[in-house]
Structure formats: C-alpha cells, structure tokens
PDB file of C-alpha atoms in Angstrom:
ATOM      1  CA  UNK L  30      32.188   4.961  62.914  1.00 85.00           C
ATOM      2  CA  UNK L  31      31.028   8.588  62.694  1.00 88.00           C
ATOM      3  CA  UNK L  32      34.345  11.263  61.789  1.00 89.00           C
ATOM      4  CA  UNK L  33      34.283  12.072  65.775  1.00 91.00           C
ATOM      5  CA  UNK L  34      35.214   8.985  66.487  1.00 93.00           C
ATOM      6  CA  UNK L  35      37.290   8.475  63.844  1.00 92.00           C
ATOM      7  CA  UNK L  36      39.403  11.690  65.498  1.00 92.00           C
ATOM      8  CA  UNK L  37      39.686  10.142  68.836  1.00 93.00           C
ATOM      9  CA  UNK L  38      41.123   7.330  67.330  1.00 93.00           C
ATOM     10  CA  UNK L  39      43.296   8.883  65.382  1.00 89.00           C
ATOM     11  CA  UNK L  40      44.638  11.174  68.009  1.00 90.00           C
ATOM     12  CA  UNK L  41      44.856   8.103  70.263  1.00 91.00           C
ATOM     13  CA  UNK L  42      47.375   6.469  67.646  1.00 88.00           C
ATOM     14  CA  UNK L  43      48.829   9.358  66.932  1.00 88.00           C
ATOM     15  CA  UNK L  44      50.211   9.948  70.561  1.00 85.00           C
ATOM     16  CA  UNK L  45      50.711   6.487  71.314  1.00 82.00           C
ATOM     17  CA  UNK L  46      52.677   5.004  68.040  1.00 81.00           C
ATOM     18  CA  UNK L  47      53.469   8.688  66.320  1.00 80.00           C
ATOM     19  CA  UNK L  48      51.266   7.354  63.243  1.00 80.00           C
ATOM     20  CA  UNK L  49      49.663   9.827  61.298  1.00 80.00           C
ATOM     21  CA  UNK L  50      46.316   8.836  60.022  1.00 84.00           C
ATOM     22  CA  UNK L  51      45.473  10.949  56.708  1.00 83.00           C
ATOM     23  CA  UNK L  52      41.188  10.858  56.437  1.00 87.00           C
ATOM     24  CA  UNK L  53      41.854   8.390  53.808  1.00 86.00           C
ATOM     25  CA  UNK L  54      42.302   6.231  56.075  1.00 85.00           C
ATOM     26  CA  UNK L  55      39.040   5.788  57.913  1.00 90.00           C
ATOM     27  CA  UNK L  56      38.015   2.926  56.000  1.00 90.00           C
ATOM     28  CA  UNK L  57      41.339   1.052  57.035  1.00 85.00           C
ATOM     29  CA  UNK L  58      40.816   1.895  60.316  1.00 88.00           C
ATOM     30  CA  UNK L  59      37.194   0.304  60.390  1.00 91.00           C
ATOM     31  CA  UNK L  60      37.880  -2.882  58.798  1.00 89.00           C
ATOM     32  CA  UNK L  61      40.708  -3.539  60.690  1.00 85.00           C
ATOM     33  CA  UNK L  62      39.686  -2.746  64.081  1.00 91.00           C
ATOM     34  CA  UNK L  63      36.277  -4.731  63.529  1.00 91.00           C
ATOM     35  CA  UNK L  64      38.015  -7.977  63.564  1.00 86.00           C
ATOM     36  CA  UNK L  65      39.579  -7.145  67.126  1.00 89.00           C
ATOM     37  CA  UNK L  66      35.625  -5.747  68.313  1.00 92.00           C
ATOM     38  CA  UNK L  67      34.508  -9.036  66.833  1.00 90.00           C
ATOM     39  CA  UNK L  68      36.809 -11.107  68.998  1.00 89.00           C
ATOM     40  CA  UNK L  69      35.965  -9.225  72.078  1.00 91.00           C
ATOM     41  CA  UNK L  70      32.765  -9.510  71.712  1.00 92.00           C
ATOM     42  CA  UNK L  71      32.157  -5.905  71.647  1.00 93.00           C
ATOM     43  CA  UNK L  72      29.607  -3.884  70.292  1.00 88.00           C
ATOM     44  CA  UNK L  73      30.562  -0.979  68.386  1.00 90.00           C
ATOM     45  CA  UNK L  74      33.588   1.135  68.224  1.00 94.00           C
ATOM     46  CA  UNK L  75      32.414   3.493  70.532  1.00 93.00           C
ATOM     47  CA  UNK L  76      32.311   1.227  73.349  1.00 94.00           C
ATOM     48  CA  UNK L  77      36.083  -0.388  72.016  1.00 93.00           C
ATOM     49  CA  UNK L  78      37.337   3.321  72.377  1.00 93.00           C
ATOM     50  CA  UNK L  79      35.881   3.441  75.980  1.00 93.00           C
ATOM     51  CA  UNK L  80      37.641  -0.264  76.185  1.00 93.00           C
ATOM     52  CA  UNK L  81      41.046   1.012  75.231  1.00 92.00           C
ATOM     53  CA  UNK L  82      41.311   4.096  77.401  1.00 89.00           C
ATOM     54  CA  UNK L  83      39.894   2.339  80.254  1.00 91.00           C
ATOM     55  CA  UNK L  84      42.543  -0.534  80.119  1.00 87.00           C
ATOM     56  CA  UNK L  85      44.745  -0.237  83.153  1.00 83.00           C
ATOM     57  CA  UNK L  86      47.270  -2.746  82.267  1.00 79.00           C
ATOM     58  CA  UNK L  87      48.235  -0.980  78.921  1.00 78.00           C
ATOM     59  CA  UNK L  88      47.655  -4.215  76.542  1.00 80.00           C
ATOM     60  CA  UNK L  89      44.557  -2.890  74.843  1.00 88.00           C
ATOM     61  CA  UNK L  90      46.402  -0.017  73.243  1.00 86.00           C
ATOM     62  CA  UNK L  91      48.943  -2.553  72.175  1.00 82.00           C
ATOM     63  CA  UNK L  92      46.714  -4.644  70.150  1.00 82.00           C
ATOM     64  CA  UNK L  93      45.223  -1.523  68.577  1.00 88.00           C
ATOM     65  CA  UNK L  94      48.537  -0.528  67.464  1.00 83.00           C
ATOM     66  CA  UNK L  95      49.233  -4.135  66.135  1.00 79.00           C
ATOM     67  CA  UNK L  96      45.644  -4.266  64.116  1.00 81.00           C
ATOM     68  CA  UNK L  97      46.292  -0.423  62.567  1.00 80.00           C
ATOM     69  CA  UNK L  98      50.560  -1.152  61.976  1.00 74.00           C
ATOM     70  CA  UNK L  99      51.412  -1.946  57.839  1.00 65.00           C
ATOM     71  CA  UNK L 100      53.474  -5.114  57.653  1.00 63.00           C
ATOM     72  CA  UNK L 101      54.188  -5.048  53.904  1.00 64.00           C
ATOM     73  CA  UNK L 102      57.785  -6.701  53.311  1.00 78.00           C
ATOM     74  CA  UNK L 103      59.738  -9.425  51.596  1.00 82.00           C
ATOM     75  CA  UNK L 104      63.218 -10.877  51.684  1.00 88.00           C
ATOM     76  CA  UNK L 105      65.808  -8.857  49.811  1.00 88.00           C
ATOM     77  CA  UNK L 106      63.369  -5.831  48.958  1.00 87.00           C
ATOM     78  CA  UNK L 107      64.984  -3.065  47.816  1.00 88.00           C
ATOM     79  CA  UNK L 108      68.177  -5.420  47.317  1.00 91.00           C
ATOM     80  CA  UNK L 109      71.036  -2.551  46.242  1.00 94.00           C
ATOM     81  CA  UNK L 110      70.661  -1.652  49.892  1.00 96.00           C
ATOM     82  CA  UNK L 111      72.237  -5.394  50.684  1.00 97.00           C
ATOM     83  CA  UNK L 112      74.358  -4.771  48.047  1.00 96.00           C
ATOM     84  CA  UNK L 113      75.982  -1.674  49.496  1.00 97.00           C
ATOM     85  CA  UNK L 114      75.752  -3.303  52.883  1.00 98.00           C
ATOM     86  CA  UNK L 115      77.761  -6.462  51.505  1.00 97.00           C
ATOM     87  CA  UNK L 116      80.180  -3.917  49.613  1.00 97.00           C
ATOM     88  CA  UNK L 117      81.181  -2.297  53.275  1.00 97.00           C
ATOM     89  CA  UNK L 118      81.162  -5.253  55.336  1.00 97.00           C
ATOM     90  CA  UNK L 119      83.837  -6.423  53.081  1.00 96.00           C
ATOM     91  CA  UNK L 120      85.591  -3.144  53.115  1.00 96.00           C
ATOM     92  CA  UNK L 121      85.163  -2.800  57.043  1.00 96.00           C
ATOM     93  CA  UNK L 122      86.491  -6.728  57.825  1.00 95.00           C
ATOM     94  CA  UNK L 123      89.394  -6.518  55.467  1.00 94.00           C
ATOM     95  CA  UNK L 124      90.532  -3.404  57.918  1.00 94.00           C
ATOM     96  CA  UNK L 125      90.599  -5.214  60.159  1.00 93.00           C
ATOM     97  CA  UNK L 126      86.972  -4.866  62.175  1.00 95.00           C
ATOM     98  CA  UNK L 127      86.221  -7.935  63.707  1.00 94.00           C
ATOM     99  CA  UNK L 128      83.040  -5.918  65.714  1.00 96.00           C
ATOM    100  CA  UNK L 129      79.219  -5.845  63.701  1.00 97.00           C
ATOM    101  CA  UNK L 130      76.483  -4.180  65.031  1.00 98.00           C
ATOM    102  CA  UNK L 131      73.591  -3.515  62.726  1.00 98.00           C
ATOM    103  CA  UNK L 132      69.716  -2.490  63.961  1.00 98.00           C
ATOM    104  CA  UNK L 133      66.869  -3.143  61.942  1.00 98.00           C
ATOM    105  CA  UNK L 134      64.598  -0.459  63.359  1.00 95.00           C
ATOM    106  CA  UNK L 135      61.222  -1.849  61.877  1.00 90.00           C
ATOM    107  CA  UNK L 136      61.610  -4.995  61.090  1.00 92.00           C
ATOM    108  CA  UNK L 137      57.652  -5.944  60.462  1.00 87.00           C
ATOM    109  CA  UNK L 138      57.558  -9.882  60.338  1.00 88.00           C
ATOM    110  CA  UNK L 139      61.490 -10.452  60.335  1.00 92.00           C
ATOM    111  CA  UNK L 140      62.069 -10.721  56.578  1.00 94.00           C
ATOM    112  CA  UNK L 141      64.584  -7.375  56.813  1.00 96.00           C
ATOM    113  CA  UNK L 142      66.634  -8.543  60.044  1.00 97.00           C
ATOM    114  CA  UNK L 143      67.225 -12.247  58.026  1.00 98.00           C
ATOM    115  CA  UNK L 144      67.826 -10.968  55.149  1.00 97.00           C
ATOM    116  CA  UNK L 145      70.729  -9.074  56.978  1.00 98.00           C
ATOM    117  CA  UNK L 146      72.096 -11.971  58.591  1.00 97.00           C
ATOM    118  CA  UNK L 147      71.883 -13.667  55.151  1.00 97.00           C
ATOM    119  CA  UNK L 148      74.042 -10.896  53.297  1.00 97.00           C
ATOM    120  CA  UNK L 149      76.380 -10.493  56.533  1.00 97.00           C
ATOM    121  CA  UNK L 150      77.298 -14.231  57.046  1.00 95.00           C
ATOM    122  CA  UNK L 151      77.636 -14.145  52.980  1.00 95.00           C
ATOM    123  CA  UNK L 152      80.549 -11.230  53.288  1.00 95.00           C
ATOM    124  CA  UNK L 153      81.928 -12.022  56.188  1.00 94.00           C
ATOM    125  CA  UNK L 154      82.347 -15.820  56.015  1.00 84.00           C
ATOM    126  CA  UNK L 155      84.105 -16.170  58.695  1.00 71.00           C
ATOM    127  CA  UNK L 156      83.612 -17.528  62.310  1.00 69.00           C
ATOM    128  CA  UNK L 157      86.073 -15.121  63.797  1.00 77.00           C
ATOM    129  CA  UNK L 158      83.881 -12.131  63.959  1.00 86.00           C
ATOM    130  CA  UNK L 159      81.749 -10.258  66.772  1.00 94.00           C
ATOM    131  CA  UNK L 160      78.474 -10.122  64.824  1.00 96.00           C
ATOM    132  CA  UNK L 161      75.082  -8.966  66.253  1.00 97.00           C
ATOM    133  CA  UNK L 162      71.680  -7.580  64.638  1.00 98.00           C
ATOM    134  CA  UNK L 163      68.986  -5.943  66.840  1.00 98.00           C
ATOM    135  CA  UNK L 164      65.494  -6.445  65.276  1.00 98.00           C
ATOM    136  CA  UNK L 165      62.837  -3.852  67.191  1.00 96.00           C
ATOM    137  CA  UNK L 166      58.868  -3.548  65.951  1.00 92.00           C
ATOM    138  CA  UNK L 167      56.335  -1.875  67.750  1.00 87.00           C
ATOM    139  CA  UNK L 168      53.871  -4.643  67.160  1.00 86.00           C
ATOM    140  CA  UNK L 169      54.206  -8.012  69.603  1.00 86.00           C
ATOM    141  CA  UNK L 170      52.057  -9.932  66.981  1.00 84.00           C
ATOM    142  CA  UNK L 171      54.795  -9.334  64.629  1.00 86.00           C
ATOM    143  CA  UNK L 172      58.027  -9.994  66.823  1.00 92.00           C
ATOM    144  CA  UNK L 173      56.207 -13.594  67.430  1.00 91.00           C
ATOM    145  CA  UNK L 174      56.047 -14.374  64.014  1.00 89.00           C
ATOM    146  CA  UNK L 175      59.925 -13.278  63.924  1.00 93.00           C
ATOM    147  CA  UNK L 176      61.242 -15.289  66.179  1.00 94.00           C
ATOM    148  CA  UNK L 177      59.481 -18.901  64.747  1.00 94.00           C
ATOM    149  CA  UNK L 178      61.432 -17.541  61.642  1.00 95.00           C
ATOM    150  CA  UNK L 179      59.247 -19.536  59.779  1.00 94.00           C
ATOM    151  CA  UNK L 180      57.698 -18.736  55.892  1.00 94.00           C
ATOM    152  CA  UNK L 181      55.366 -20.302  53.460  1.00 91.00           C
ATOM    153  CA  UNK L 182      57.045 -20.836  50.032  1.00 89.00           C
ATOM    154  CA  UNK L 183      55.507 -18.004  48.547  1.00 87.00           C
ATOM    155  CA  UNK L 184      57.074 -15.486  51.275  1.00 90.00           C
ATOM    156  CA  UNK L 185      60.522 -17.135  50.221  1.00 92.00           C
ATOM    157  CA  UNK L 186      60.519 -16.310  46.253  1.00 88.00           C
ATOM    158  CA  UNK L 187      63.328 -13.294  46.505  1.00 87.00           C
ATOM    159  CA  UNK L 188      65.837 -15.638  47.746  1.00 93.00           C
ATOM    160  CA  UNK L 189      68.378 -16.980  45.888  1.00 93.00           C
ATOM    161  CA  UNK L 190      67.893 -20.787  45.588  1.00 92.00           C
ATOM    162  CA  UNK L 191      71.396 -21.439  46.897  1.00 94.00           C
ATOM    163  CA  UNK L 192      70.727 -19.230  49.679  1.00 96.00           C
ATOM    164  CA  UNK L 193      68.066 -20.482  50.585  1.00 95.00           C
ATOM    165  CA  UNK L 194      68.987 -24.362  50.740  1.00 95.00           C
ATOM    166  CA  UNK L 195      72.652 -22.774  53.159  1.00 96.00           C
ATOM    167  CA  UNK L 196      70.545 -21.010  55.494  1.00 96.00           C
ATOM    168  CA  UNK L 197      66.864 -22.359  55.781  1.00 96.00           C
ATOM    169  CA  UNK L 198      65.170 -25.812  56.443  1.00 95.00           C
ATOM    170  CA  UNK L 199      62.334 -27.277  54.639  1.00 92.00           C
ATOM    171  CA  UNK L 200      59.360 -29.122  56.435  1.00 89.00           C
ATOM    172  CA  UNK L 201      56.118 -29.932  55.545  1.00 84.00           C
ATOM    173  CA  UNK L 202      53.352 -28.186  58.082  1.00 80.00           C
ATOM    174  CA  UNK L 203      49.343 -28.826  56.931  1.00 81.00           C
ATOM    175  CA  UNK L 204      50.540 -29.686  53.322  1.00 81.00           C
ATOM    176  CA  UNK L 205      52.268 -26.803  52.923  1.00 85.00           C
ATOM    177  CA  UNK L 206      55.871 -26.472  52.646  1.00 87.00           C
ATOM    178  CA  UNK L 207      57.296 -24.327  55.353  1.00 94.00           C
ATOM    179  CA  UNK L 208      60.899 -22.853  55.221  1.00 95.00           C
ATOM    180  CA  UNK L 209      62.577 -21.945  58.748  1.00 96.00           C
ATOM    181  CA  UNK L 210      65.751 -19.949  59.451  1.00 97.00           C
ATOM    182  CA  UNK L 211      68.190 -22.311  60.740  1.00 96.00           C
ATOM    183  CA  UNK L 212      69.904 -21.727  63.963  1.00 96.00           C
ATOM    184  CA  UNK L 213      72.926 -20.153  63.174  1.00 94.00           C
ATOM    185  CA  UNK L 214      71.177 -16.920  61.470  1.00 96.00           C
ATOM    186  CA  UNK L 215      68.628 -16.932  64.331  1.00 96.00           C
ATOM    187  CA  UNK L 216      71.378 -16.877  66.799  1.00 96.00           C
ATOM    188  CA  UNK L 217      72.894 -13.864  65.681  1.00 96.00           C
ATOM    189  CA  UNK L 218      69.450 -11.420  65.635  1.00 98.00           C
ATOM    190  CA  UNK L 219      67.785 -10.209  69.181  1.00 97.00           C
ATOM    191  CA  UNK L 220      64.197  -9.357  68.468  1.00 97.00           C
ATOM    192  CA  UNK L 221      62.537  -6.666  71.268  1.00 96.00           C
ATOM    193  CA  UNK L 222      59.644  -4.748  71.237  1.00 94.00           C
ATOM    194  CA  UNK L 223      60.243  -0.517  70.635  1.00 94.00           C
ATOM    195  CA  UNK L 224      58.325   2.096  70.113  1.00 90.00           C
ATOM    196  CA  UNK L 225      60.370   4.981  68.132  1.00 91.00           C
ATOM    197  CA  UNK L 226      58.651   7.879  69.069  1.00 87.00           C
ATOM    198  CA  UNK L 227      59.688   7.297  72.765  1.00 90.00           C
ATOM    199  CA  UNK L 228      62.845   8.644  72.478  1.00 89.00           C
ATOM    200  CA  UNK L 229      65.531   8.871  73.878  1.00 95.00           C
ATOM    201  CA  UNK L 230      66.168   5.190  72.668  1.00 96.00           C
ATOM    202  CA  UNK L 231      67.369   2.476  75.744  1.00 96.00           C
ATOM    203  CA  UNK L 232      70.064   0.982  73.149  1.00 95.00           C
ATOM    204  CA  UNK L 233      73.463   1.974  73.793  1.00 91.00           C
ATOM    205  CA  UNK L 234      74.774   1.530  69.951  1.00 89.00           C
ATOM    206  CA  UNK L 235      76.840   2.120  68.579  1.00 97.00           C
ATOM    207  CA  UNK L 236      75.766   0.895  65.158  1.00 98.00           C
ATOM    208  CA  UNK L 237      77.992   0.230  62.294  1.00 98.00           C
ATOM    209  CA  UNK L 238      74.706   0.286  59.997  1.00 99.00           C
ATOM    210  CA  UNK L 239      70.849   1.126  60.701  1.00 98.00           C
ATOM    211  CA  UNK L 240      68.282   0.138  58.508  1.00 98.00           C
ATOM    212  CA  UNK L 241      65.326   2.442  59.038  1.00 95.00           C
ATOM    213  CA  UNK L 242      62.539   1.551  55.775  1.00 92.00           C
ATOM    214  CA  UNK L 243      59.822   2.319  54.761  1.00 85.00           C
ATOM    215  CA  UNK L 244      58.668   3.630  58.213  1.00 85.00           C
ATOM    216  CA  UNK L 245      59.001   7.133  58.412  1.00 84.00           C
ATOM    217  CA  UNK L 246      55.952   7.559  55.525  1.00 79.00           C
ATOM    218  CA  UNK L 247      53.910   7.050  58.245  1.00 77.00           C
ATOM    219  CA  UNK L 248      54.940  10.136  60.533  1.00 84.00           C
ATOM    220  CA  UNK L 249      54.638  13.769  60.368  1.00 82.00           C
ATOM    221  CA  UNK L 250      57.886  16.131  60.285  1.00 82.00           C
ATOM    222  CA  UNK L 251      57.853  16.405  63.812  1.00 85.00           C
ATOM    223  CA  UNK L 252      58.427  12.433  64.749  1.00 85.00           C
ATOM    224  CA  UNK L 253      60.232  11.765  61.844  1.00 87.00           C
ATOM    225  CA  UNK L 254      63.372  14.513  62.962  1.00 88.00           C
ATOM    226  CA  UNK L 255      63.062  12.986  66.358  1.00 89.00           C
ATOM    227  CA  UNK L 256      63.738   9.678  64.675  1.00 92.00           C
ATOM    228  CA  UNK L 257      66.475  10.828  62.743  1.00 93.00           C
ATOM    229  CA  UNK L 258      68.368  12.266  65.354  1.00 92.00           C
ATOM    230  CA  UNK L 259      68.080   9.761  67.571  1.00 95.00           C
ATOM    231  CA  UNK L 260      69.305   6.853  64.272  1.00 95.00           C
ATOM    232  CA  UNK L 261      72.255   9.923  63.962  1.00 95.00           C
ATOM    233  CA  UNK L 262      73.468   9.661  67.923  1.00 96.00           C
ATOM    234  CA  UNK L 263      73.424   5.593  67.737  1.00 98.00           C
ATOM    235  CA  UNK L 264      75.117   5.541  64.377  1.00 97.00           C
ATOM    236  CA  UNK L 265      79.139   5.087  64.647  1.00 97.00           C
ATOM    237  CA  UNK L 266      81.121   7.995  62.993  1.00 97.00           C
ATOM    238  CA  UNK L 267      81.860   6.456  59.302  1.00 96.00           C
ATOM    239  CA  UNK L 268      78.479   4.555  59.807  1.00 97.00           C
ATOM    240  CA  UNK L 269      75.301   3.525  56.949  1.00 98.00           C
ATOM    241  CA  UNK L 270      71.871   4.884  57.580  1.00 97.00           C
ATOM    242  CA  UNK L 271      69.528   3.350  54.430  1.00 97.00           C
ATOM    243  CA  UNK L 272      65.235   4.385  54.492  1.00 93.00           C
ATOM    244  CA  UNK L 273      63.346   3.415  52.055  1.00 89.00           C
ATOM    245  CA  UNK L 274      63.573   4.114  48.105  1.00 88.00           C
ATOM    246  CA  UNK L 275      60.248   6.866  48.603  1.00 82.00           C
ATOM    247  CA  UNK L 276      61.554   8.375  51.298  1.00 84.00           C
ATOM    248  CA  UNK L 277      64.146  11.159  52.043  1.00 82.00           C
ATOM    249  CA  UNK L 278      65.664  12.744  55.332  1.00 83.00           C
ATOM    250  CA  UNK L 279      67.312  15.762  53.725  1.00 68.00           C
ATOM    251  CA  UNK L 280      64.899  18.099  55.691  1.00 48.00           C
ATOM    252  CA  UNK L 281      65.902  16.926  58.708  1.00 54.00           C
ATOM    253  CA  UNK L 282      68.512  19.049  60.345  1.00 60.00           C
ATOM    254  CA  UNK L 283      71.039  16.383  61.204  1.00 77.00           C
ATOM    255  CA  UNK L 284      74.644  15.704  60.297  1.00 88.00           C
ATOM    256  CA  UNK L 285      73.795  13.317  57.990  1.00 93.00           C
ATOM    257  CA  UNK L 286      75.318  13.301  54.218  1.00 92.00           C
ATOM    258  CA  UNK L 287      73.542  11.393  51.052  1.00 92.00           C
ATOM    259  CA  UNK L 288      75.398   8.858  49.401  1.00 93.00           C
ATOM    260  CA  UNK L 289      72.938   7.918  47.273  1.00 90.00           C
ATOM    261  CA  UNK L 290      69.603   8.298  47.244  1.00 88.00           C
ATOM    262  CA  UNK L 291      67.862   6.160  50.399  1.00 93.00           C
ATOM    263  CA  UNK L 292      71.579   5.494  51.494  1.00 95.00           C
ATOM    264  CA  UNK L 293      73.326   7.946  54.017  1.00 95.00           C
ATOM    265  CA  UNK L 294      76.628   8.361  55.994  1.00 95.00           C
ATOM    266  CA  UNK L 295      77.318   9.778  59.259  1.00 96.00           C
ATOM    267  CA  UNK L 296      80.900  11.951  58.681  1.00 92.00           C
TER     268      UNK L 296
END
C-alpha cells in the first residue's frame, strides 16, 4: 500500500468512524485489512478501496471499521472508577432513587458494561430497583461477542473469585473452560450498535452515569468536543462522566467540573 492509498483510507475512516489515523499507523492498517482482502478473495488494496466505496448496501465500510477499531479491555480495568461508581450508587439508593440508568459508550467486547452490572447489583442488592445499562460499539463483530457474554479463563483473571462464582457459569467448550454471564446480569444491559461521531445521539437519557474510556485517544479536538457535549446533554444534573486514566476533557468547553482526575460531574 503506497502513502496515496494509505490517505484515502485514512480519510475514508476518518469521515466514517471520526478515527484519526497518525502515519504510524500504516503498518496497522495493512496487516489488518489483509486478512479481510484475503477472505474476499481480493487482490490488492487498491481494488478493496474501489470495493468499499462501491458497496451500495453500506456493510463493506462496516467491516472496515470493525478490522481497523482497538478492542483492548478487561474486567474491572481501571477499578477506582467502579469504586466511585459503587460509592454513589450507595449514596444515590439510600436517598431514596429507585431509577439507574448508566451507558457504556464503547464498550469493545462487553467486559466494561458487565463489569457495571457486577458493581451495580453488588451496591444495590436489592430487587426493588429500576436498573438499566446501555452498551453501544461501533463494531457489530464486537456487540456479537457481547451478547454470548462468554470468556476464556484467562479474560476472567480481574474478577474477584467470589464474584465470579455469584454471577458467571462455568462450562467446558473444546477443552477449554468457558465462563458465561448468567442471566440476571445479561438481562439488565441492552447492547446496540452507535457510531459517536453521528451526533446528535437517538438516546433520550437521561443518564445517572456515562462511562466514556479510553475512546476519545483516538479522535482529533474537533470529534472529541462533539462527543463531550453530546455525553454533557444526556448526563442528569448531579450525574458521573469517567474517560480513561490518559485522557482529559478539560479543553473542551462544556459545563463539566473534575472530580478527580478521569472522573467528572455535571453541576
């Protein structure tokens, strides 16, 4: 793939997905997208570009975005985040709020939207309460692997062993010990398909908390205070915006105010 191409790719990402490709990232690019040209049967990336923008029905673009999208993720990561969110789902139910709404805005392979569950059933523990977690990814490949809820031991090693033995299942799938998220977690998480640069977002909110990680590295300052405007209007007054521990929103001009670092508060 010559650097021309490597542009029109690039541009084609960027306007579809709001990714920004630095030139670093050529080489990812290539070996990625050769395992989708090898599977069609394609050439060479020249004639996969004139594949993709030929595609009437839209789907080609999709799997370029799921080949190119980072799924890097783990149960609890960055676990003061479900600390804090544990901390005011107490506060919140012993007010009296019997109402939950929490959005996992990238929630990758489903580890972040379970792990809220997990951590919300855990403070709430109670059957008398309205709770409900939207899970959105850009990539389909990913929401399917969400909604199996199903992980390989390995994918499984942040969890507390008591948690894990309350809220998944063991079975045994090709000799390998598979753990799946039993119903009543599943239950409470819808999993749909969004792209955040297409804003304004269909959601009505609002949200008592949105979890927004390790996502906005990925964009340049123009999609990221689109992003963070739109998280601002869905968020409930009093409500928990967290990003990731390397990122920051404070040049963003929104309402927002820092708690802590990674961890804001809508006034």
């Amino acid at each position: 793939m010559d650097n021309n191409l490597f542009n029109k790719f690039r541009q084609l990402i960027y306007e579809v997905s709001g990714i920004h490709l630095s030139d670093q990232k050529k080489a990812l690019v290539v070996g990625r997208l050769s395992k989708r040209i090898h599977t069609l049967g394609i050439n060479d990336f020249k004639d996969y570009y004139e594949y993709v923008i030929n595609d009437k029905s839209g789907q080609e673009i999709i799997k370029l975005i799921d080949y190119i999208s980072t799924n890097v993720t783990h149960f609890f990561r960055e676990s003061d985040h479900f600390d804090f969110l544990k901390e005011k789902l107490i506060e919140w139910k012993e007010e009296g709020q019997t109402k939950f709404r929490i959005w996992s805005a990238a929630c990758s392979t489903g580890e972040e939207p379970y792990t809220i569950a997990i951590t919300a059933m855990e403070a709430l523990n109670s059957t008398f309460v309205d709770l409900k977690i939207l899970a959105t990814d850009i990539s389909t490949r990913v929401l399917e692997q969400c909604k199996k809820g199903e992980y390989y031991a390995h994918k499984v090693d942040n969890i507390p062993g008591y948690l894990l033995q309350k809220y998944f299942e063991k079975k045994k799938v090709n000799n390998d010990w598979v753990y799946v998220v039993s119903d009543r977690i599943k239950k409470l998480i819808t999993f749909s398909r969004l792209n955040l640069i297409e804003a304004p977002y269909p959601m009505k909110g609002p949200f008592d908390v949105i979890f927004c990680r390790n996502v906005m590295i990925y964009f340049d300052e123009k999609v990221r205070n689109t992003l963070v405007n739109e998280m601002y209007r869905l968020l409930k007054p009093k409500g928990y915006l967290f990003v990731g521990h390397s990122e920051s929103i404070t040049s963003t001009q929104t309402g927002f105010r820092i708690v802590k670092p990674s961890v804001y508060y809508k006034p």
